[in-house]
Amino acid sequence: MGKEFRGTIAVQPDFDAGSDAETLYNAMKGFGSDKEAILNLITSRSNAQRQEIRGAYKSQYGKDLIGDLKYELTGKFERLIVCLMRPPAYHDAKEIRDAIKDMGAGTDEKCLIEILASRTNEQIHNMVAAYKDAYDRDLEEDVIGDTSGHFKKMLIVLLQGSREEDDVVSEDLVEQDAQDLYDAGEAQWGTDEAKFIMLLGNRSVTHLQLVFDEYEKIAEKSIEDSIKSELSGDFERLMLAVVQCIRSKPMYFAKRLYKSMKGLGTADNTLIRIMVSRSEIDMLDIRECFRLRYEKSLYNMIQDDTSGEYMRTLLKLCGGDDDIAGEFFPEAAQIAYKMWEISSMTKVQLRGTVQPYQDFDPASDAQALRKAMKGFGTDEDTIIEILTHRSNAQRQEIRRTFKSLLGRDLMADLKSELSKNLERLILGLMMTPAEFDAKMMKKAMEGAGTDEHSLIEILVTRNNQEIQEMCSAYKKAYKKSLEDAIASETSGRFKRILISLAQGAREEGPADMARALEDAQELADACNADSDDMEDKFMSILCTRSFPHLRKVFQEFVRCSNKDIEQIIKKEMSGDFKNALFAIVRSVKNQPSYFSDRLYKAMKGLGTDDRALIRIMVSRSEIDLFNIRKEFKETHDASLHEFIQVEMLVGDTSGDYRKTLLILCGGED
């Protein structure tokens, strides 16, 4: 029995190549062209049928259809239609040829990586033959001439199209291969790249999936994390792409599509290449992975990011909007289950970007800070240099020493000498974490409106001790309990969930497997209950169980319900209550990724949410800002450092404010 068809463009029944050729000829005849007729016809025929239409067009009219389409159409729409008219192997060959011709322009290596990491043996053999036929050149020789090092070696291995077929699993070699990969990287000083190339370039997909599982048991980290720490540059990106394609090609392409459209501008070559090449293979699975990963349908993102006939053609290839869907396709359910499994197994080493200063002398620092603020003008550089290179504990020592040596309040002096966002940022650094969180909670609830997103972010991401210390600091500073403040400024279920989180009483410790199965089944059963009972059950479990336990619960929820916990929350709940539950799930899955997304939203678009930016950069600088940076780069294809530099050129962003943020960021990725 053949594999189920997972594309969006299928063979058109009652197909007549001659009639279609005539329709296209009439659409391009005379002044102007009927673009709607062209796109509707071409996107409703399979590629094999389009080749028959090309042949019929030439027979009937003595003209080349692709040549006429290039003449009549323009811009991105023309590129997309012409790509659809090429046979898949010739389309890949053309993309590779353009990438090699323009090597060094910035994005060409990514095209090479995408194609060679994702194609089957048969597709690679056909592409190599098409390249030779179209350009009278040897593809392997061209790749050798334009690449170098281990990157070149791995590309050449992939170009052979000699990966073992999927039914080849050498069970006795699984443990050995996992151990060999570990010995080649994590277990030694330096990396044996040849071992990575040999194994990842030749073993079957099914075999390597088992090897990656075994590797995680040995290394206590994913193979992806090891590649990121052991390899670099284009070779690292190629090996990561190979691993991602081994795990799930649809998820790999979903990530590539997201990166092609998010941010300023669209990488149209990437968008066109993927939409064309996957439309008859696995576009349905790519759509589902896209929704799973980004909480938004591919269809809606294309609508938001493109326009005109170009957009309408892409939407035809996409085939439908998944924001109305509720349940997983079988393949996506397996991917979702695996994602939670990896999340629960992987031990992440959290790293901040601000470390204690080695030769710390609080008296010397206090004197230097006083000198920087004394007399006419302020030496901001000295203030920034000292305070961004001291840990919070060291800054508290400086505060005490400043008062005992000089009889002055350092916070008051800084407030009088600095202004605007630089003042807010520096004062945030000078507070204890509990004082700072209390201040941020107060700011979120004062004034005309409540900043619900800030309340959610703080209460969801702090541990029990941090919440309890924040509550004490709030009571001391504002003579009112945090719980009372929340109760007076919020209402309904949102108030209840915030008060629950503000108790700082979440269970701690590892997952209880038997209880996790019970919790998952209770959540699945609650999906069929009335909305009040459903929300009560979700709140009681999500607000009280430990994060390691919830990872297992959410993994088993996929098995119990065939649904995505995030999508259920998004569809079945509303308002700030929904946002709070959603934030819990995101933090359980990957807290640095959650903060990365919050930073991106704080800076993208018109204007910067400086309060959110300052809050996250200050509060995470000694905990996990290094990890947040890595997630930012992975998701947004630009470093946090670069984003701050670019975004901070707009609005109330003095050079000193930007400089301080960049130092806290800790470096360029």
XYZ file of C-alpha atoms in Angstrom:
669
model
C 0.000 0.000 0.000
C 1.462 3.371 -1.035
C 2.111 6.222 1.327
C -0.827 8.600 1.821
C -0.649 11.703 -0.399
C 0.300 14.719 1.739
C 0.592 17.404 -0.926
C -1.876 20.175 -1.754
C -1.587 20.036 -5.564
C -2.935 16.789 -6.987
C -3.437 15.363 -10.478
C -6.385 17.079 -12.193
C -8.991 14.548 -13.370
C -10.378 14.858 -16.921
C -7.132 16.558 -17.920
C -6.742 17.818 -21.509
C -3.280 19.256 -22.243
C -4.364 20.734 -25.599
C -7.343 22.533 -24.097
C -5.190 23.908 -21.255
C -2.553 25.081 -23.740
C -5.275 26.950 -25.655
C -6.572 28.552 -22.437
C -3.096 29.815 -21.579
C -2.502 31.057 -25.133
C -5.765 33.038 -25.060
C -4.913 34.416 -21.599
C -1.712 35.925 -23.022
C -3.016 36.955 -26.448
C -3.455 40.609 -27.322
C -2.923 43.596 -25.042
C -2.318 42.598 -21.401
C -2.796 39.167 -19.927
C -5.421 37.398 -17.841
C -3.271 36.679 -14.784
C -6.144 35.182 -12.821
C -6.782 32.568 -15.536
C -3.057 31.724 -15.660
C -2.639 31.247 -11.914
C -5.896 29.299 -11.524
C -4.972 26.846 -14.265
C -1.313 26.303 -13.365
C -1.978 25.825 -9.623
C -4.672 23.220 -10.306
C -2.466 20.917 -12.407
C 0.284 18.579 -11.184
C 3.833 19.180 -12.356
C 3.662 16.191 -14.706
C 0.520 17.668 -16.267
C 2.216 21.063 -16.635
C 4.967 19.368 -18.658
C 2.317 17.916 -20.969
C 0.839 21.406 -21.345
C 4.282 22.763 -22.317
C 4.590 20.112 -24.989
C 1.078 20.761 -26.309
C 1.672 24.535 -26.327
C 4.784 24.153 -28.473
C 3.036 21.702 -30.829
C -0.030 23.909 -31.285
C 1.569 27.345 -31.416
C 5.265 26.777 -32.187
C 6.205 28.815 -29.128
C 7.853 28.113 -25.775
C 5.304 28.447 -22.967
C 7.888 29.451 -20.350
C 9.245 32.109 -22.717
C 5.748 33.563 -23.217
C 5.035 33.528 -19.479
C 8.292 35.384 -18.787
C 7.339 37.979 -21.406
C 3.771 38.518 -20.167
C 4.294 38.409 -16.388
C 6.548 40.425 -14.099
C 8.210 40.413 -10.696
C 7.697 37.784 -8.026
C 4.520 36.494 -9.656
C 6.459 35.719 -12.842
C 9.228 33.937 -10.882
C 6.690 31.822 -9.017
C 4.730 30.790 -12.146
C 7.900 30.005 -14.107
C 9.220 27.873 -11.210
C 5.953 25.919 -11.200
C 6.421 25.192 -14.924
C 9.850 23.573 -14.516
C 10.209 19.846 -13.744
C 11.268 19.388 -10.077
C 14.803 18.221 -10.922
C 15.372 21.172 -13.266
C 13.932 23.564 -10.683
C 16.388 22.282 -8.063
C 19.236 22.433 -10.602
C 18.396 26.059 -11.420
C 18.296 27.013 -7.717
C 21.658 25.315 -7.107
C 23.189 26.937 -10.197
C 22.077 30.405 -9.073
C 23.419 29.735 -5.574
C 26.833 28.668 -6.883
C 27.082 31.502 -9.415
C 26.377 34.097 -6.724
C 28.290 32.424 -3.883
C 29.310 34.989 -1.287
C 26.247 37.233 -1.717
C 24.974 36.226 1.723
C 22.087 33.751 1.379
C 23.341 31.338 -1.291
C 24.850 28.825 1.118
C 21.449 28.530 2.791
C 19.915 27.491 -0.533
C 22.612 24.850 -1.071
C 22.101 23.571 2.466
C 18.314 23.434 2.185
C 18.251 21.485 -1.079
C 21.041 18.997 -0.385
C 19.970 18.318 3.226
C 16.328 17.634 2.344
C 16.231 15.718 -0.944
C 15.936 11.940 -1.289
C 18.536 9.850 -3.108
C 16.353 9.727 -6.231
C 15.758 13.491 -6.188
C 19.493 14.155 -5.896
C 20.347 11.785 -8.775
C 17.705 13.451 -10.966
C 18.947 16.918 -10.030
C 22.582 16.064 -10.847
C 21.484 14.753 -14.268
C 19.295 17.837 -14.879
C 22.195 20.142 -13.946
C 24.417 18.408 -16.484
C 21.705 18.578 -19.137
C 20.806 22.231 -18.537
C 24.282 23.732 -18.041
C 26.646 21.132 -19.536
C 28.572 21.227 -16.271
C 29.349 18.726 -13.518
C 27.567 19.742 -10.306
C 30.093 18.081 -8.011
C 32.979 19.928 -9.689
C 31.127 23.244 -9.355
C 30.465 22.635 -5.653
C 34.123 21.709 -5.094
C 35.198 24.906 -6.854
C 32.951 27.194 -4.797
C 33.087 25.744 -1.269
C 35.788 24.616 1.134
C 36.654 22.657 4.257
C 34.293 20.330 6.079
C 31.310 22.171 4.561
C 32.490 21.104 1.096
C 33.143 17.516 2.218
C 29.634 17.096 3.620
C 28.043 18.630 0.506
C 29.950 16.164 -1.679
C 28.807 13.244 0.495
C 25.180 14.392 0.170
C 25.574 14.882 -3.594
C 26.287 11.169 -3.990
C 22.669 10.391 -3.080
C 23.824 7.239 -1.365
C 22.069 7.402 2.011
C 20.892 3.978 3.174
C 17.188 3.462 2.498
C 14.701 3.939 5.337
C 14.119 0.238 5.946
C 17.826 -0.214 6.752
C 18.204 -0.105 10.544
C 21.295 -1.737 12.002
C 20.045 -2.257 15.567
C 23.407 -3.504 16.762
C 24.984 -0.282 15.421
C 22.570 2.222 16.999
C 24.329 2.341 20.371
C 27.743 2.201 18.709
C 26.970 5.099 16.354
C 25.588 7.195 19.230
C 28.728 6.490 21.260
C 30.955 7.270 18.240
C 29.225 10.649 17.782
C 29.669 11.409 21.488
C 33.340 10.365 21.386
C 33.876 12.471 18.249
C 32.606 15.631 19.915
C 31.550 16.062 23.527
C 33.943 13.484 24.981
C 37.152 14.928 23.586
C 39.080 18.141 23.155
C 38.369 19.178 19.582
C 35.984 17.492 17.185
C 36.350 14.556 14.813
C 34.343 16.112 11.965
C 34.931 13.124 9.679
C 32.914 10.876 12.012
C 29.982 13.312 11.987
C 30.152 13.499 8.176
C 30.317 9.734 7.689
C 27.431 8.895 10.015
C 25.063 11.792 9.288
C 25.720 11.628 5.555
C 25.150 7.908 5.012
C 22.981 6.197 7.632
C 19.248 5.828 6.945
C 16.713 8.273 8.339
C 15.067 5.663 10.590
C 18.428 4.479 11.896
C 19.594 8.019 12.697
C 16.358 8.838 14.528
C 17.141 5.950 16.881
C 20.781 7.076 17.132
C 19.691 10.595 18.157
C 17.484 9.153 20.926
C 20.351 7.032 22.189
C 22.743 9.997 21.945
C 20.549 12.052 24.301
C 20.758 9.308 26.917
C 24.560 9.261 26.683
C 25.236 13.004 26.414
C 22.249 14.315 28.412
C 21.786 16.867 25.656
C 20.388 16.781 22.139
C 22.543 16.144 19.089
C 21.561 19.653 17.924
C 23.008 21.233 21.070
C 26.223 19.260 20.624
C 26.542 20.364 16.991
C 26.050 23.994 18.032
C 28.809 23.729 20.624
C 31.245 21.612 18.571
C 30.923 22.956 14.994
C 30.727 26.418 13.457
C 29.870 28.451 10.368
C 28.296 26.941 7.248
C 29.357 23.444 8.322
C 27.393 23.824 11.575
C 24.354 25.129 9.666
C 24.528 22.247 7.183
C 24.794 19.578 9.882
C 21.922 21.129 11.843
C 19.807 21.118 8.675
C 20.614 17.437 8.081
C 19.633 16.576 11.680
C 16.419 18.609 11.440
C 15.499 16.864 8.177
C 16.222 13.476 9.747
C 13.899 14.337 12.630
C 11.156 15.910 10.497
C 11.372 17.437 7.039
C 7.983 19.149 7.452
C 9.164 20.872 10.643
C 12.431 21.897 8.954
C 10.529 23.499 6.080
C 8.046 25.126 8.472
C 10.984 26.865 10.181
C 12.477 27.902 6.847
C 9.138 29.341 5.716
C 8.688 31.261 8.955
C 12.153 32.793 8.704
C 11.511 33.725 5.070
C 8.521 35.888 6.041
C 9.038 37.259 9.544
C 10.675 40.590 10.255
C 11.355 43.329 7.748
C 11.044 42.161 4.144
C 10.457 38.717 2.725
C 13.056 36.237 1.446
C 10.971 35.546 -1.653
C 13.426 33.113 -3.284
C 13.199 30.842 -0.234
C 9.423 31.221 0.019
C 8.917 30.401 -3.678
C 11.371 27.500 -3.684
C 9.739 25.729 -0.722
C 6.127 26.356 -1.734
C 6.843 25.041 -5.237
C 9.013 22.065 -4.302
C 6.823 20.736 -1.450
C 3.351 21.374 -2.921
C 3.056 17.794 -4.232
C 4.981 16.107 -1.411
C 4.241 17.192 2.183
C 2.674 20.675 2.259
C -0.164 19.450 4.512
C 2.363 18.311 7.121
C 4.394 21.517 6.754
C 1.237 23.520 7.406
C 0.483 21.561 10.555
C 4.073 21.855 11.827
C 3.950 25.577 11.118
C 0.837 25.961 13.251
C 2.302 23.753 15.975
C 5.512 25.771 16.205
C 4.313 29.331 15.626
C 0.691 29.342 16.857
C -0.327 30.829 13.514
C -1.327 29.234 10.228
C 0.972 29.339 7.217
C -2.015 30.564 5.209
C -2.488 33.611 7.454
C 1.210 34.445 7.478
C 1.320 34.401 3.663
C -1.750 36.656 3.621
C -0.083 39.107 6.003
C 3.261 39.146 4.203
C 2.481 39.123 0.464
C -0.042 40.658 -1.937
C -1.733 40.513 -5.354
C -1.498 37.611 -7.781
C 1.719 36.519 -6.059
C -0.160 36.067 -2.773
C -3.115 34.327 -4.412
C -0.817 31.836 -6.160
C 1.028 31.067 -2.902
C -2.291 30.565 -1.099
C -3.400 28.103 -3.799
C -0.188 26.145 -3.213
C -0.708 26.334 0.557
C -4.156 24.832 0.078
C -6.025 25.946 3.202
C -6.111 27.742 6.549
C -5.246 25.598 9.591
C -6.276 28.164 12.216
C -9.734 26.591 12.042
C -8.330 23.093 12.666
C -8.301 21.460 16.090
C -6.740 18.028 15.843
C -3.361 16.889 14.579
C -2.647 15.004 11.425
C -1.017 11.696 12.486
C 2.467 12.849 11.431
C 2.130 16.139 13.308
C 0.890 14.344 16.439
C 4.053 12.237 16.421
C 6.185 15.353 15.998
C 4.381 17.161 18.825
C 4.809 14.162 21.130
C 8.501 13.976 20.248
C 9.004 17.717 20.841
C 7.667 17.420 24.380
C 9.752 14.284 24.945
C 12.925 16.120 23.878
C 11.933 19.081 26.062
C 11.544 16.806 29.100
C 14.780 14.856 28.484
C 17.166 17.661 27.596
C 19.139 19.179 30.454
C 19.814 22.822 29.618
C 22.709 24.612 31.294
C 21.380 28.099 31.995
C 23.894 30.915 31.642
C 23.699 34.602 32.349
C 25.724 37.311 30.628
C 26.737 39.260 33.753
C 29.201 37.579 36.107
C 30.684 38.712 39.459
C 33.669 41.024 38.930
C 36.901 39.279 39.926
C 38.879 42.154 41.489
C 35.866 43.674 43.197
C 36.471 46.642 45.525
C 33.207 48.275 46.652
C 34.961 51.299 48.170
C 36.847 52.015 44.950
C 33.653 51.606 42.908
C 31.720 53.906 45.273
C 34.392 56.619 44.972
C 34.494 56.285 41.180
C 30.703 56.569 40.926
C 30.689 59.674 43.177
C 33.371 61.287 41.025
C 31.362 60.479 37.872
C 28.355 62.389 39.275
C 30.156 65.249 41.029
C 30.323 68.756 39.625
C 28.991 69.962 36.283
C 27.921 67.189 33.936
C 27.818 63.423 34.411
C 30.330 60.805 33.308
C 27.797 58.237 32.036
C 30.528 56.011 30.577
C 32.033 55.351 34.015
C 28.633 54.647 35.575
C 27.751 52.216 32.788
C 31.155 50.520 32.826
C 31.042 49.834 36.566
C 27.412 48.821 37.030
C 27.124 46.539 33.985
C 30.233 44.601 34.997
C 29.191 43.865 38.590
C 26.779 41.196 39.781
C 23.623 42.289 41.585
C 25.071 41.171 44.916
C 28.135 43.328 44.254
C 25.933 46.315 43.340
C 24.183 45.972 46.708
C 27.586 46.128 48.410
C 28.370 49.271 46.428
C 25.054 50.822 47.591
C 25.869 50.146 51.235
C 29.474 51.318 50.908
C 28.406 54.493 49.083
C 26.188 55.413 52.061
C 28.701 54.464 54.752
C 31.683 56.198 53.069
C 29.951 59.247 51.633
C 26.734 59.565 53.623
C 24.741 59.696 50.401
C 22.019 57.555 48.805
C 23.444 56.141 45.568
C 19.986 55.510 44.101
C 18.944 59.130 44.714
C 22.189 60.437 43.156
C 21.760 58.255 40.061
C 18.156 59.375 39.717
C 19.123 63.049 39.810
C 21.999 62.665 37.321
C 20.447 60.372 34.713
C 17.241 60.637 32.713
C 14.695 58.771 30.611
C 15.363 55.145 29.690
C 19.001 55.166 30.784
C 17.877 56.213 34.280
C 15.224 53.461 34.373
C 17.708 50.845 33.193
C 20.493 51.801 35.631
C 18.101 52.060 38.591
C 16.707 48.648 37.651
C 20.210 47.195 37.819
C 20.763 48.768 41.239
C 17.664 47.234 42.866
C 17.660 43.730 44.295
C 15.811 41.261 42.031
C 12.887 41.203 44.494
C 12.721 45.021 44.664
C 12.883 45.246 40.872
C 10.112 42.669 40.347
C 7.941 44.412 42.956
C 8.521 47.742 41.209
C 7.624 46.214 37.826
C 4.431 44.716 39.271
C 3.500 48.096 40.746
C 4.160 49.875 37.430
C 2.056 47.295 35.589
C -0.948 48.032 37.815
C -0.764 51.812 38.291
C -2.203 54.494 36.057
C -5.106 54.387 33.632
C -4.675 50.819 32.416
C -3.186 47.557 33.609
C -0.261 45.977 31.755
C -1.562 42.420 31.891
C 1.314 41.016 29.808
C 3.862 42.210 32.390
C 1.894 40.700 35.282
C 1.700 37.395 33.428
C 5.379 37.359 32.438
C 6.646 37.986 35.979
C 4.322 35.617 37.846
C 4.660 32.781 35.319
C 8.455 32.786 35.061
C 9.593 33.313 38.676
C 10.210 30.364 40.990
C 8.593 30.017 44.413
C 11.423 31.707 46.308
C 11.554 34.619 43.853
C 7.773 35.133 44.123
C 7.817 35.026 47.917
C 10.712 37.516 48.089
C 8.912 39.778 45.597
C 5.743 39.708 47.730
C 7.769 40.735 50.800
C 9.488 43.538 48.855
C 6.115 44.749 47.537
C 4.622 44.874 51.053
C 7.664 46.750 52.379
C 7.743 49.289 49.556
C 4.025 49.968 49.058
C 2.440 49.067 52.451
C -0.014 46.753 50.736
C 0.098 43.059 49.913
C 0.675 42.106 46.303
C -2.371 39.828 46.467
C -4.595 42.742 47.523
C -3.175 44.900 44.740
C -3.884 42.196 42.144
C -7.401 41.697 43.526
C -8.189 45.421 43.235
C -6.751 45.862 39.721
C -7.938 42.683 37.967
C -11.109 40.626 37.861
C -12.700 37.277 37.062
C -10.682 34.199 36.192
C -7.668 36.317 35.302
C -7.598 37.624 38.883
C -7.904 34.085 40.202
C -5.024 32.737 38.111
C -2.735 35.630 39.096
C -3.538 35.192 42.797
C -2.890 31.452 42.463
C 0.529 32.105 40.919
C 1.335 34.843 43.472
C 1.190 32.275 46.307
C 4.606 30.983 45.203
C 3.428 27.476 46.040
C 4.051 25.558 42.804
C 5.156 21.967 43.422
C 8.864 21.336 42.905
C 10.802 18.306 41.769
C 10.719 15.814 38.874
C 7.739 14.398 37.018
C 5.594 11.704 38.589
C 4.840 9.516 35.562
C 1.692 7.847 36.910
C 0.261 11.171 38.028
C 1.292 12.834 34.755
C -0.819 10.292 32.848
C -3.773 11.007 35.153
C -3.350 14.779 34.748
C -3.113 14.479 30.961
C -6.301 12.399 30.826
C -8.111 14.889 33.096
C -7.106 17.757 30.788
C -8.234 15.753 27.747
C -11.587 14.942 29.407
C -11.988 18.604 30.387
C -11.829 19.572 26.707
C -15.264 17.986 26.350
C -16.723 19.636 29.480
C -18.438 23.033 29.655
C -16.135 26.045 29.520
C -16.196 26.858 33.276
C -15.244 23.309 34.294
C -12.593 23.179 31.568
C -10.975 26.432 32.699
C -11.045 25.363 36.362
C -9.332 22.057 35.546
C -6.670 23.678 33.363
C -5.944 26.294 36.039
C -5.739 23.776 38.888
C -3.140 21.668 37.043
C -1.131 24.323 35.183
C -0.762 26.625 38.210
C 0.297 23.998 40.747
C 2.374 21.260 39.104
C 6.151 21.545 38.708
C 7.531 22.461 35.283
C 9.263 19.052 34.766
C 5.971 17.344 35.644
C 3.977 19.576 33.264
C 6.331 18.718 30.388
C 5.314 15.083 30.796
C 1.647 16.030 31.193
C 1.667 18.014 27.940
C 3.479 15.198 26.144
C 0.894 12.638 27.248
C -1.934 15.098 26.463
C -1.029 14.706 22.767
C -1.467 10.932 23.078
C -4.731 11.197 25.069
C -6.445 13.805 22.910
C -4.599 14.023 19.553
C -4.658 17.766 20.221
C -2.089 20.475 20.835
C -2.334 21.991 24.332
C -1.427 25.447 22.982
C -4.005 25.296 20.212
C -6.719 24.145 22.646
C -5.985 27.084 24.946
C -5.958 29.451 21.979
C -9.272 28.158 20.578
C -11.292 27.396 23.695
C -10.294 30.206 26.040
C -10.167 33.954 25.752
C -8.722 37.190 27.043
C -6.033 37.534 29.673
C -6.881 34.160 31.242
C -5.992 32.528 27.929
C -2.781 34.581 27.703
C -1.722 33.491 31.201
C -2.243 29.770 30.488
C -0.516 30.173 27.150
C 2.507 31.775 28.846
C 2.704 28.884 31.327
C 2.801 26.355 28.477
C 5.434 28.352 26.570
C 7.583 28.662 29.708
C 7.263 24.970 30.486
C 8.257 24.081 26.933
C 11.243 26.434 26.727
C 11.514 29.468 28.990
C 14.452 31.124 27.181
C 12.420 30.835 23.966
C 9.451 32.498 25.711
C 11.645 35.434 26.767
C 13.179 35.597 23.291
C 9.703 36.008 21.835
C 8.856 38.693 24.414
C 12.025 40.627 23.503
C 11.246 40.379 19.800
C 7.720 41.710 20.329
C 9.104 44.521 22.511
C 11.328 45.765 19.690
C 9.640 44.935 16.405
C 7.237 47.243 14.613
C 6.749 50.944 15.268
C 8.221 52.037 18.576
C 9.874 50.010 21.315
C 8.252 48.724 24.501
C 11.137 49.943 26.643
C 9.616 48.820 29.934
C 9.437 45.202 28.695
C 12.913 45.445 27.170
C 14.457 46.814 30.371
C 12.557 44.344 32.564
C 13.786 41.281 30.687
C 17.367 42.451 30.094
C 17.801 43.355 33.789
C 15.990 40.393 35.341
C 17.550 37.687 33.135
C 21.105 39.064 32.845
C 22.460 36.793 35.605
C 20.146 33.823 34.978
C 19.650 32.812 31.336
C 20.197 35.794 29.021
C 22.895 33.837 27.148
C 20.321 31.089 26.422
C 17.735 33.716 25.444
C 20.257 35.141 22.962
C 20.734 31.719 21.389
C 16.973 31.177 21.053
C 16.589 34.658 19.556
C 19.187 33.915 16.885
C 17.673 30.503 16.136
C 14.122 31.830 15.756
C 14.639 35.230 14.180
C 17.762 34.692 12.066
C 19.286 37.843 13.566
C 21.217 38.182 16.808
C 19.726 39.976 19.810
C 22.808 42.230 19.764
C 22.151 43.175 16.138
C 18.433 43.709 16.802
C 19.121 46.072 19.711
C 21.631 48.026 17.607
C 19.166 48.474 14.740
C 15.960 48.975 16.731
C 17.546 51.351 19.205
C 18.284 53.860 16.433
C 14.598 54.858 16.515
C 12.753 56.862 19.190
C 13.888 57.725 22.721
C 17.065 55.701 22.594
C 20.156 57.618 23.541
C 23.506 56.137 22.699
C 24.157 55.463 26.408
C 20.893 53.544 26.779
C 21.731 51.424 23.746
C 25.315 50.931 24.932
C 24.113 49.667 28.334
C 21.675 47.212 26.754
C 24.405 45.892 24.439
C 26.784 45.307 27.367
C 24.052 43.419 29.235
C 23.390 41.410 26.068
C 26.949 40.169 26.418
C 28.086 39.813 22.832
C 27.273 39.197 19.205
C 26.165 35.681 18.158
